Short mmCIF file of C-alpha atoms in Angstrom, two decimals:
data_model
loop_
_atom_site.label_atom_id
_atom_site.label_comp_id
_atom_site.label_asym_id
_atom_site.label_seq_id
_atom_site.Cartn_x
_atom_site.Cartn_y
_atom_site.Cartn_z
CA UNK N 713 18.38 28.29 -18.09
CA UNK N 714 20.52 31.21 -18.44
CA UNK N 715 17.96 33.75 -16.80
CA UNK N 716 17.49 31.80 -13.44
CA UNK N 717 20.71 31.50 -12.87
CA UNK N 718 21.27 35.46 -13.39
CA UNK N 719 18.69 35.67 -11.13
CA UNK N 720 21.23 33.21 -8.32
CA UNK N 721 24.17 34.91 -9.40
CA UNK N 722 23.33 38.34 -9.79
CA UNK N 723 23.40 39.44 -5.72
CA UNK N 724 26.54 37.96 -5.22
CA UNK N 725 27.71 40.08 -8.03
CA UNK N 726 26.19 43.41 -6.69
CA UNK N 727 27.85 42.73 -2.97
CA UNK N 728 31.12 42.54 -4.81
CA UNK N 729 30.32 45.90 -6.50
CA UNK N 730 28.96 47.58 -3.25
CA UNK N 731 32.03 46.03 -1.32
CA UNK N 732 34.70 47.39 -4.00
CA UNK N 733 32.87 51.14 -3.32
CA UNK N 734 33.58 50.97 0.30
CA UNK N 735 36.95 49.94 0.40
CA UNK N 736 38.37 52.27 -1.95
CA UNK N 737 41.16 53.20 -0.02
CA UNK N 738 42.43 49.05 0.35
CA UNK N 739 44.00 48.67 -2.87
CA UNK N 740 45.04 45.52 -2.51
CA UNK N 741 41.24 44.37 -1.34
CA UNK N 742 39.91 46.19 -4.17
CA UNK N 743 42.13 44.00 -6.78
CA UNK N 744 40.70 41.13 -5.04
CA UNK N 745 37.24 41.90 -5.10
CA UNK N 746 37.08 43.40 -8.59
CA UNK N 747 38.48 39.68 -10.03
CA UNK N 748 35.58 38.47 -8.30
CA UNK N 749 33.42 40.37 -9.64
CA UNK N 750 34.71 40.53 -12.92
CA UNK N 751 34.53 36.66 -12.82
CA UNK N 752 31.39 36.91 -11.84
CA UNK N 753 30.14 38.50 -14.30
CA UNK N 754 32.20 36.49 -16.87
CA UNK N 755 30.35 33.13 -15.64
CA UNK N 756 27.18 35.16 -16.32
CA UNK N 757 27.87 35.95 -20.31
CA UNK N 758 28.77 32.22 -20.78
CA UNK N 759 25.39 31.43 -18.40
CA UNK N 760 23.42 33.94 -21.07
CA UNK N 761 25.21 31.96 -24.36
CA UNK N 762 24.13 29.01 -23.12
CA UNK N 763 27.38 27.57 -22.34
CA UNK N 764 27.03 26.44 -19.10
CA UNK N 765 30.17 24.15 -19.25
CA UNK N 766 32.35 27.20 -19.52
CA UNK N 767 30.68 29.29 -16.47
CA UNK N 768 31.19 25.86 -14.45
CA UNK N 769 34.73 26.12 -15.37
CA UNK N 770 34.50 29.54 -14.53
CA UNK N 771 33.07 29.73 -11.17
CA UNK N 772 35.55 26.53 -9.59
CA UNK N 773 38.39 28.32 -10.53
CA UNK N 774 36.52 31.22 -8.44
CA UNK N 775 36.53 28.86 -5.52
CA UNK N 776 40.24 28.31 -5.61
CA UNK N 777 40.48 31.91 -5.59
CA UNK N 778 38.13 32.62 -2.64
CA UNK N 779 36.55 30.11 -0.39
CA UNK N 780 33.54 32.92 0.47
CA UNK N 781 31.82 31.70 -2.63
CA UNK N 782 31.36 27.99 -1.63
CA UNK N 783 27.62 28.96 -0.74
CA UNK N 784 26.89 30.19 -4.59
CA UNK N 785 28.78 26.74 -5.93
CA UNK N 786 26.17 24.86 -3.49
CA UNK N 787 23.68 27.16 -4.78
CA UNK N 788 24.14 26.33 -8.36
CA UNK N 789 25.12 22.86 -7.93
CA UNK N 790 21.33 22.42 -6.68
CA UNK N 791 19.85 24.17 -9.38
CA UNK N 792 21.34 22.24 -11.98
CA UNK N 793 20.00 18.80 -10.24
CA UNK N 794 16.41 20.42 -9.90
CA UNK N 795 16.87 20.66 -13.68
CA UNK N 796 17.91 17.45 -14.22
CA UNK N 797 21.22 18.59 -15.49
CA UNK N 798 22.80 15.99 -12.84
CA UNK N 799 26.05 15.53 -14.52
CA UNK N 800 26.70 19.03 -14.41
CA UNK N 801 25.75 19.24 -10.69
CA UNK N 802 27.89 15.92 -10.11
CA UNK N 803 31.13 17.95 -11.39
CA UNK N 804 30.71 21.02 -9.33
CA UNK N 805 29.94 19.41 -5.64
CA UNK N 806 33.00 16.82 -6.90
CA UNK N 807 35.86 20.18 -7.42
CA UNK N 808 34.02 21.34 -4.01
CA UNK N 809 35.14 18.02 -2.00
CA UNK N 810 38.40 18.06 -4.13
CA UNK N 811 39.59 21.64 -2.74
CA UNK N 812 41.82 20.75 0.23
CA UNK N 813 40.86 24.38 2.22
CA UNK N 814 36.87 23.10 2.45
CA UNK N 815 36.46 22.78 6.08
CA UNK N 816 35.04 19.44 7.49
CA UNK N 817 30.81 20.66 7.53
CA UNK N 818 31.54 22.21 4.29
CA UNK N 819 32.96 18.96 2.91
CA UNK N 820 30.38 16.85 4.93
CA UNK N 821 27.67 18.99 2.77
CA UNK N 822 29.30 18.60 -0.27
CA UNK N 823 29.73 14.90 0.53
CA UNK N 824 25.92 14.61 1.25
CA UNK N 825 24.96 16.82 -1.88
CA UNK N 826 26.83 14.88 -4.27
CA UNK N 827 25.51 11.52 -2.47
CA UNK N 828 22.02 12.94 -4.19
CA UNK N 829 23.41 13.51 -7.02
CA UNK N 830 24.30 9.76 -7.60
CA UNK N 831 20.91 8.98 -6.79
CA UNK N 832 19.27 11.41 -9.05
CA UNK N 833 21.69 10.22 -11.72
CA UNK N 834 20.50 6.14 -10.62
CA UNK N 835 24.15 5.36 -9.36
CA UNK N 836 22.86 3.96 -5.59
CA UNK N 837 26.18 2.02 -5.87
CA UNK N 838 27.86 5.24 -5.20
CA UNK N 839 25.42 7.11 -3.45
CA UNK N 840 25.40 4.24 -0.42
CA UNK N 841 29.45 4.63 -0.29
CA UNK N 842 28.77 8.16 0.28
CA UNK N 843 26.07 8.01 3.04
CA UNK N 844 27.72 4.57 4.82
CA UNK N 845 30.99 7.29 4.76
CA UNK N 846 28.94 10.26 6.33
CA UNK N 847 27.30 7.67 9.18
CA UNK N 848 30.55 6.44 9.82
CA UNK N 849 32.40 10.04 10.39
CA UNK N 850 28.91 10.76 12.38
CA UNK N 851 29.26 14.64 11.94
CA UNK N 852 26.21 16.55 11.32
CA UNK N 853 24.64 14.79 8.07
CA UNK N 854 24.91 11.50 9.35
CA UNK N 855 20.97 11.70 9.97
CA UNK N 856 20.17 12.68 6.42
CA UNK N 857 22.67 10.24 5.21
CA UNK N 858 20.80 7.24 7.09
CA UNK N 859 17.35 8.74 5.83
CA UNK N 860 19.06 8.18 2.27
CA UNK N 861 20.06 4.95 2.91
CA UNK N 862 16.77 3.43 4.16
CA UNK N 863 15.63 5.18 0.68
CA UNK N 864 18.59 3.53 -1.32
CA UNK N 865 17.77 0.24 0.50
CA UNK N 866 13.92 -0.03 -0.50
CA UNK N 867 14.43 0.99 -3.88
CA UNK N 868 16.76 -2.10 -4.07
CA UNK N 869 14.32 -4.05 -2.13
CA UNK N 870 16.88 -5.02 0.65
CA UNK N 871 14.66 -4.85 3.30
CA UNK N 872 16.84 -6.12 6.13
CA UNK N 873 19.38 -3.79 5.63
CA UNK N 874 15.98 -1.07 5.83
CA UNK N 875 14.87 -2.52 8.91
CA UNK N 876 18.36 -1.92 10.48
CA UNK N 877 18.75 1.40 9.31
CA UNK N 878 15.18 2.12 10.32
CA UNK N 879 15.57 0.84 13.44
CA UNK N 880 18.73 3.05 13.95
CA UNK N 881 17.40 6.42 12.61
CA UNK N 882 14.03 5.65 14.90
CA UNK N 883 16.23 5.64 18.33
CA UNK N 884 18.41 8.83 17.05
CA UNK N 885 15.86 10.80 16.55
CA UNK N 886 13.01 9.60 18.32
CA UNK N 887 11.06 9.71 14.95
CA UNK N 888 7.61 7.58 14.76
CA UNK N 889 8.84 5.16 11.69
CA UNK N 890 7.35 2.10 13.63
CA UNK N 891 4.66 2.08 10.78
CA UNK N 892 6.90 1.98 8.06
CA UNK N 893 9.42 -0.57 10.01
CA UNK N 894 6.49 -2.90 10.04
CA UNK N 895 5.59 -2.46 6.36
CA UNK N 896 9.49 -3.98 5.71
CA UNK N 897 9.07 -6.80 7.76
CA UNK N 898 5.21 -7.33 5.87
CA UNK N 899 7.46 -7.86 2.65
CA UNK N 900 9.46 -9.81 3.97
CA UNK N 901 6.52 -11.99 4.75
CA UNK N 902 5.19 -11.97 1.18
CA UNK N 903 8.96 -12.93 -0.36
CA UNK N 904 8.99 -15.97 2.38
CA UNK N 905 5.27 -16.98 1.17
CA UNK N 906 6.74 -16.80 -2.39
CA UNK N 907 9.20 -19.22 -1.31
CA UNK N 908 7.10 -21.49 0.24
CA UNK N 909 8.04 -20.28 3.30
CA UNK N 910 5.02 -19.79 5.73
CA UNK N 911 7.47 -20.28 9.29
CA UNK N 912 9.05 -17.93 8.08
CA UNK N 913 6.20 -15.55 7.04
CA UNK N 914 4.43 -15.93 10.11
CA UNK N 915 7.78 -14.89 12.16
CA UNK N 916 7.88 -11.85 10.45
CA UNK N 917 4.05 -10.71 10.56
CA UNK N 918 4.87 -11.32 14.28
CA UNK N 919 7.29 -8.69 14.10
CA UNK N 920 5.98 -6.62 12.09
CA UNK N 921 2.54 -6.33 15.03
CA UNK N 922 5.13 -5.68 17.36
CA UNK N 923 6.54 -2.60 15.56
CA UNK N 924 3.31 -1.49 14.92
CA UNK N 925 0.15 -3.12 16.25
CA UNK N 926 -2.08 -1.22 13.97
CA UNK N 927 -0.81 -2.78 10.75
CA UNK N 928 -3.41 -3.79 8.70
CA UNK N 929 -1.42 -5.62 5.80
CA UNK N 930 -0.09 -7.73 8.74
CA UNK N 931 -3.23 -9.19 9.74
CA UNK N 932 -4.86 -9.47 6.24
CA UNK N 933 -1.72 -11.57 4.77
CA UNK N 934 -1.72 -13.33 8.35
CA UNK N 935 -6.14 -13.81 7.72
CA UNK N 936 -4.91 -15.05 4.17
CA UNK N 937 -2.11 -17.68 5.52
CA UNK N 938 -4.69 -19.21 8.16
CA UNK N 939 -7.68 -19.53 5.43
CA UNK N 940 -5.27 -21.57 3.17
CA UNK N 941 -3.75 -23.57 5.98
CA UNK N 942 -7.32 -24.61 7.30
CA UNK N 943 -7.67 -22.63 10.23
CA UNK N 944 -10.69 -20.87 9.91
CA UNK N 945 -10.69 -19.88 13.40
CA UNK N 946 -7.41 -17.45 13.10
CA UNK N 947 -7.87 -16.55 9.96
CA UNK N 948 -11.54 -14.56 11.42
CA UNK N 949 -9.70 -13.77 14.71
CA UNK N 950 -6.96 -12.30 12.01
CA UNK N 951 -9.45 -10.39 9.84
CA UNK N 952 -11.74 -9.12 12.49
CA UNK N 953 -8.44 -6.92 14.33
CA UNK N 954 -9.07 -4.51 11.33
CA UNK N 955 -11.59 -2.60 12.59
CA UNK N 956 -9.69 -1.65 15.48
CA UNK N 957 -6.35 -1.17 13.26
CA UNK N 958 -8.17 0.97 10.69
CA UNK N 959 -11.64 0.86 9.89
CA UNK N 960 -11.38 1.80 6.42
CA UNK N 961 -9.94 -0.99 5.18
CA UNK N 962 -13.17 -3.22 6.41
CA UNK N 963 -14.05 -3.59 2.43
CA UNK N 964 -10.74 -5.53 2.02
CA UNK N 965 -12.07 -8.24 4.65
CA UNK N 966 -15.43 -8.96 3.05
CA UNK N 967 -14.90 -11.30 0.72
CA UNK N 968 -12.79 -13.62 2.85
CA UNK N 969 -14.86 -13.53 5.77
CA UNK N 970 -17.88 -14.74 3.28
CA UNK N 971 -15.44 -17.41 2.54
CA UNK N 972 -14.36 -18.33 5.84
CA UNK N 973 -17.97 -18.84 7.27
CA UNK N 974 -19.41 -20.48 4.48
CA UNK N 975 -17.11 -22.95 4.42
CA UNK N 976 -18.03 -23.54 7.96
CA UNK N 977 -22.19 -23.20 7.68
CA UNK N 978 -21.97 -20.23 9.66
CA UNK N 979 -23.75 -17.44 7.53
CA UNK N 980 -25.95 -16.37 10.61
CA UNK N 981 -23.08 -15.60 12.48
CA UNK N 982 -21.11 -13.26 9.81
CA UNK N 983 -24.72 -11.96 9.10
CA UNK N 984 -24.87 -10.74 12.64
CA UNK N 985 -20.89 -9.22 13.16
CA UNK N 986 -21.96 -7.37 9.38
CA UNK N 987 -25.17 -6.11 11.09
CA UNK N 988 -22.64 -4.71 14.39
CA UNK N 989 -20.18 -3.17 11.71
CA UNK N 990 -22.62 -1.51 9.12
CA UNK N 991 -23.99 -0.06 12.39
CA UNK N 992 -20.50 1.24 13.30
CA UNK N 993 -19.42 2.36 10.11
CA UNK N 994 -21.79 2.67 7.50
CA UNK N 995 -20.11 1.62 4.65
CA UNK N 996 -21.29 0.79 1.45
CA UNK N 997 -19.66 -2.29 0.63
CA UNK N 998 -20.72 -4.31 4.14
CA UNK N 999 -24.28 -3.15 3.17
CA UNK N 1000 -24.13 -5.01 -0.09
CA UNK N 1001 -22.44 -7.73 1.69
CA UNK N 1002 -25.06 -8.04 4.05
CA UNK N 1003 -27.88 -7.77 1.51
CA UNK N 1004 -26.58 -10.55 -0.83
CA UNK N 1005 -26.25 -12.46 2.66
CA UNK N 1006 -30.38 -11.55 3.15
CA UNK N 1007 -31.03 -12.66 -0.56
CA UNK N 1008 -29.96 -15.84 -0.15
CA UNK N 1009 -31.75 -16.50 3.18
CA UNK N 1010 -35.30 -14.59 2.25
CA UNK N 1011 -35.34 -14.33 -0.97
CA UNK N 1012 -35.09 -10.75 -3.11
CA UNK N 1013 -37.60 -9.06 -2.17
CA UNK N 1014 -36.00 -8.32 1.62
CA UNK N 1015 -33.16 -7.65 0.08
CA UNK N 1016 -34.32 -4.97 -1.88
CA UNK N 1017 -36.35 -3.06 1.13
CA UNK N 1018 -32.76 -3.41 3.34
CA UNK N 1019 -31.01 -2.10 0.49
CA UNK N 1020 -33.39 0.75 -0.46
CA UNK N 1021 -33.50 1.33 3.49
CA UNK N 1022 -29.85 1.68 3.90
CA UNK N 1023 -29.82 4.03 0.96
CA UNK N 1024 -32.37 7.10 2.03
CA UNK N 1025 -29.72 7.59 5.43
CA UNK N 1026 -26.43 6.48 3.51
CA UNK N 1027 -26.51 6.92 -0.70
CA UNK N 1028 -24.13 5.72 -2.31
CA UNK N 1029 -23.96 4.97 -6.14
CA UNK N 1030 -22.60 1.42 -5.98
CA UNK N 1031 -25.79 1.02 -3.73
CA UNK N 1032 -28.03 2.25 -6.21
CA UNK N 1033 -26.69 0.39 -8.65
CA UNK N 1034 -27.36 -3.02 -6.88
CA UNK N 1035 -30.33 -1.61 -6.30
CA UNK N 1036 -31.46 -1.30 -10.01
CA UNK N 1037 -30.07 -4.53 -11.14
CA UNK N 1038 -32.39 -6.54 -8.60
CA UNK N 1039 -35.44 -4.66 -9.64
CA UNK N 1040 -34.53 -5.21 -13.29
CA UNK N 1041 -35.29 -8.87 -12.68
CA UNK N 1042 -38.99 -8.08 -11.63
CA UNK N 1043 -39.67 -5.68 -14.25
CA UNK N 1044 -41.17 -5.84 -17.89
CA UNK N 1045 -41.61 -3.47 -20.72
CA UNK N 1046 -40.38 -0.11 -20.68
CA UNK N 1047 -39.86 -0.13 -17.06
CA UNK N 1048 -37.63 -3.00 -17.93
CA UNK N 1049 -35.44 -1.06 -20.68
CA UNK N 1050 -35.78 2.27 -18.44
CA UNK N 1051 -33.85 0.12 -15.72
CA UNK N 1052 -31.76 -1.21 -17.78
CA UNK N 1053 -30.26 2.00 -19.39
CA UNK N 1054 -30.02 2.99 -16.04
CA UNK N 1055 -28.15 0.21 -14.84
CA UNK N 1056 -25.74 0.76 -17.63
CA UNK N 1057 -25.32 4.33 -17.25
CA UNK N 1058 -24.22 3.93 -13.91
CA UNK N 1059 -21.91 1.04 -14.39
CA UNK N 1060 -20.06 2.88 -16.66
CA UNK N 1061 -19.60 5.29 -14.16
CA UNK N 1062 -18.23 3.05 -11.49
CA UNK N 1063 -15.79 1.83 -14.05
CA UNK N 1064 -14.32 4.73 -14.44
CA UNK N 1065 -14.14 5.62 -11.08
CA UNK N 1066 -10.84 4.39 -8.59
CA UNK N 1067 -11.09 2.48 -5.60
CA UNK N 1068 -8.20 3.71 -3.94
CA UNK N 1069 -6.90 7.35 -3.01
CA UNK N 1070 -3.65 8.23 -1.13
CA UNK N 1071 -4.26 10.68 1.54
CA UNK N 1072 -0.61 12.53 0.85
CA UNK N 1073 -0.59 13.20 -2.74
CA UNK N 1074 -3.94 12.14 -4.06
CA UNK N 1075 -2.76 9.63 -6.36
CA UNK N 1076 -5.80 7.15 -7.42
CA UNK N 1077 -5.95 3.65 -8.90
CA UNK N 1078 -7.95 0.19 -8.77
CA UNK N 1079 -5.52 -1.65 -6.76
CA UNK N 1080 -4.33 -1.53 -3.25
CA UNK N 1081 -0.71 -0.55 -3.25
CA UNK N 1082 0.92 -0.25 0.42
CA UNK N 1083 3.14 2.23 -0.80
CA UNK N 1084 2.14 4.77 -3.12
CA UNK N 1085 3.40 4.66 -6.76
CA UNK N 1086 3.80 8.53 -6.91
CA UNK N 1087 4.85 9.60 -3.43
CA UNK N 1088 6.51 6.68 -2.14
CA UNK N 1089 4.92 7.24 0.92
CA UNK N 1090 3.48 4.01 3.64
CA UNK N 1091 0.10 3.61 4.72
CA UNK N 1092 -1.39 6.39 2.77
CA UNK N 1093 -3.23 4.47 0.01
CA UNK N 1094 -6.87 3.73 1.00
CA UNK N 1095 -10.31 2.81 -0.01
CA UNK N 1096 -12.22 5.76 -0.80
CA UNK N 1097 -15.28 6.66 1.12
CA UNK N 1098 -17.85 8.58 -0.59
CA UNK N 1099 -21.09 8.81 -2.46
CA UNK N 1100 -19.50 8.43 -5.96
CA UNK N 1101 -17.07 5.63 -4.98
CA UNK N 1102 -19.49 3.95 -2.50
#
């Protein structure tokens, strides 16, 4: 620890030095500087002995000698919270606000900086007073104080409180957080369906399409509401806006559309909208769909020369795979255990393999998660589209 903050304190030291050579002839200046530096330097030997509790003590009492070195204490304060010494950086920003000659963007920074230290340290409590005080003074943080609070607010899972602040920062700024906006009102949807709630739920998809009319959890949860109430023909109306929302997320439709028109005897009609989308898109998992579809109407053997077919323009392993396990059932002898080590083989590979990638940080997993686990970003967690996850 010691050496990196040499590294931070070590300029401000040589300034002092350079600044005490050309002012020679101001005594009184020269006193000044040379306590400054000699402080300095003091708060670096306790820095080097690892007693950074001392140097801290060291440097504030620096500050009440000379307001010039506020930068440095803002400096150092940071460093300690990037090492996860938060306590330490809690104590510094807190003598920073306490000095009564810290003018009012100074003290507005030192406000906002120790704000992050609460939430680095878990206190949100705290960290909100600090923010809702910066937005109320409206001085030059109160931007990055709201951004805080819509962070404080869906960590807490308060998600009216992160609509309103989102709603607030997005006609400030002009920013495009319509996506995100709508992914609040989506859980708010999914608590109200936990509660029974399905007015409710449907008010709030509503408003979450408004914000933003590409959402896609919108219209699967809405897809999911009208299967289970019975209306078959909103819940396909529901599922079939996907493709223009996002196209990617066409796997995640599959399975309920299968249920949706077989409950109604109307396999030739999803057989023909798969037929328009595999042409659009390609994808692996509406070819499958479709050739399960053709197995059941013409038996295996047309299934087999669609899926084989499909795979010489678009391969895919989870094609291939399908593929094997159908010919498996025609087979004998060692073609039959050939096949089947095959098949084996590969499913092992698929297992291992994750459905989902987010496009910010590359985070993978099994599961669709609207925001992503490591980033904490919205919207950026997607079925992956490729030859070893297809």
């Amino acid at each position: 620890m010691g050496i990196e903050l040499l590294f931070l304190l070590l300029p401000v030291a040589a300034l002092s030095g350079w600044l005490l050579g050309r002012r020679d002839a101001r005594n009184a200046e020269t006193k000044e500087l040379s306590a400054i530096s000699s402080g300095y330097f003091e708060g670096l030997n306790f820095l080097l002995n690892e007693q950074p509790d001392k140097a801290i003590d060291v440097f504030v009492h620096m500050l009440e000698v000379d307001s010039e070195t506020v930068d440095t204490h803002f400096a150092l304060g940071n460093l300690f919270r990037r090492r996860g010494e938060v306590d330490r950086a809690i104590r510094i920003h807190q003598n920073l606000i306490a000095r009564p000659t810290l003018n009012r963007p100074r003290r507005e920074q030192a406000l906002y900086e120790l704000g992050i230290d609460y939430m680095r340290a878990g206190l949100l409590d705290r960290a909100e007073s600090l923010f809702a005080q910066l937005v109320e003074e409206g001085g030059s943080f109160q931007q990055q104080a709201l951004t805080q609070l819509m962070d404080i607010y869906q960590q807490e899972r308060d998600w009216h409180k992160a609509i309103a602040i989102g709603q607030r920062l997005q006609g400030m700024r002009g920013a495009a957080l319509s996506p995100i906006i709508a992914q609040f009102f989506c859980e708010l949807a999914e608590q109200a369906l936990h509660n029974g709630e399905q007015t409710t739920a449907l008010r709030m998809l509503r408003r979450a399409l408004v914000e933003d009319r590409n959402c896609v959890r919108a219209a699967l949860i809405e897809g999911n509401l009208e299967l289970a109430s019975g209306d078959f023909k909103g819940a396909i109306r529901a599922y079939k806006r996907v493709e223009q929302q996002d196209p990617a997320y066409l796997p995640e439709i599959l399975g309920p559309l299968r249920e949706v028109f077989s409950q109604q005897g109307r396999d030739d009609e999803l057989r023909e909208y798969l037929q328009q989308i595999l042409q659009r898109h390609g994808n692996a998992s509406i070819m499958l769909t479709l050739a399960e579809l053709i197995r059941q109407q013409e038996g295996d053997q047309k299934a087999i020369e669609f899926i084989a077919g499909h795979l010489r323009d678009h391969p895919s392993i989870r094609g291939m795979c399908r593929l094997i396990e159908m010919k498996l059932q025609a087979s004998d002898g060692t073609m039959h255990e050939d096949l089947q080590m095959f098949r084996e083989l590969i499913g092992k590979s698929l297992e291992a393999k994750p459905v989902y990638r987010c496009s910010h940080c590359g985070y993978t997993g099994k599961a669709l998660v609207w925001q992503c686990p490591s980033c904490r970003q919205w919207n950026t967690t997607k079925p992956m589209h490729n030859i070893e996850s297809e």
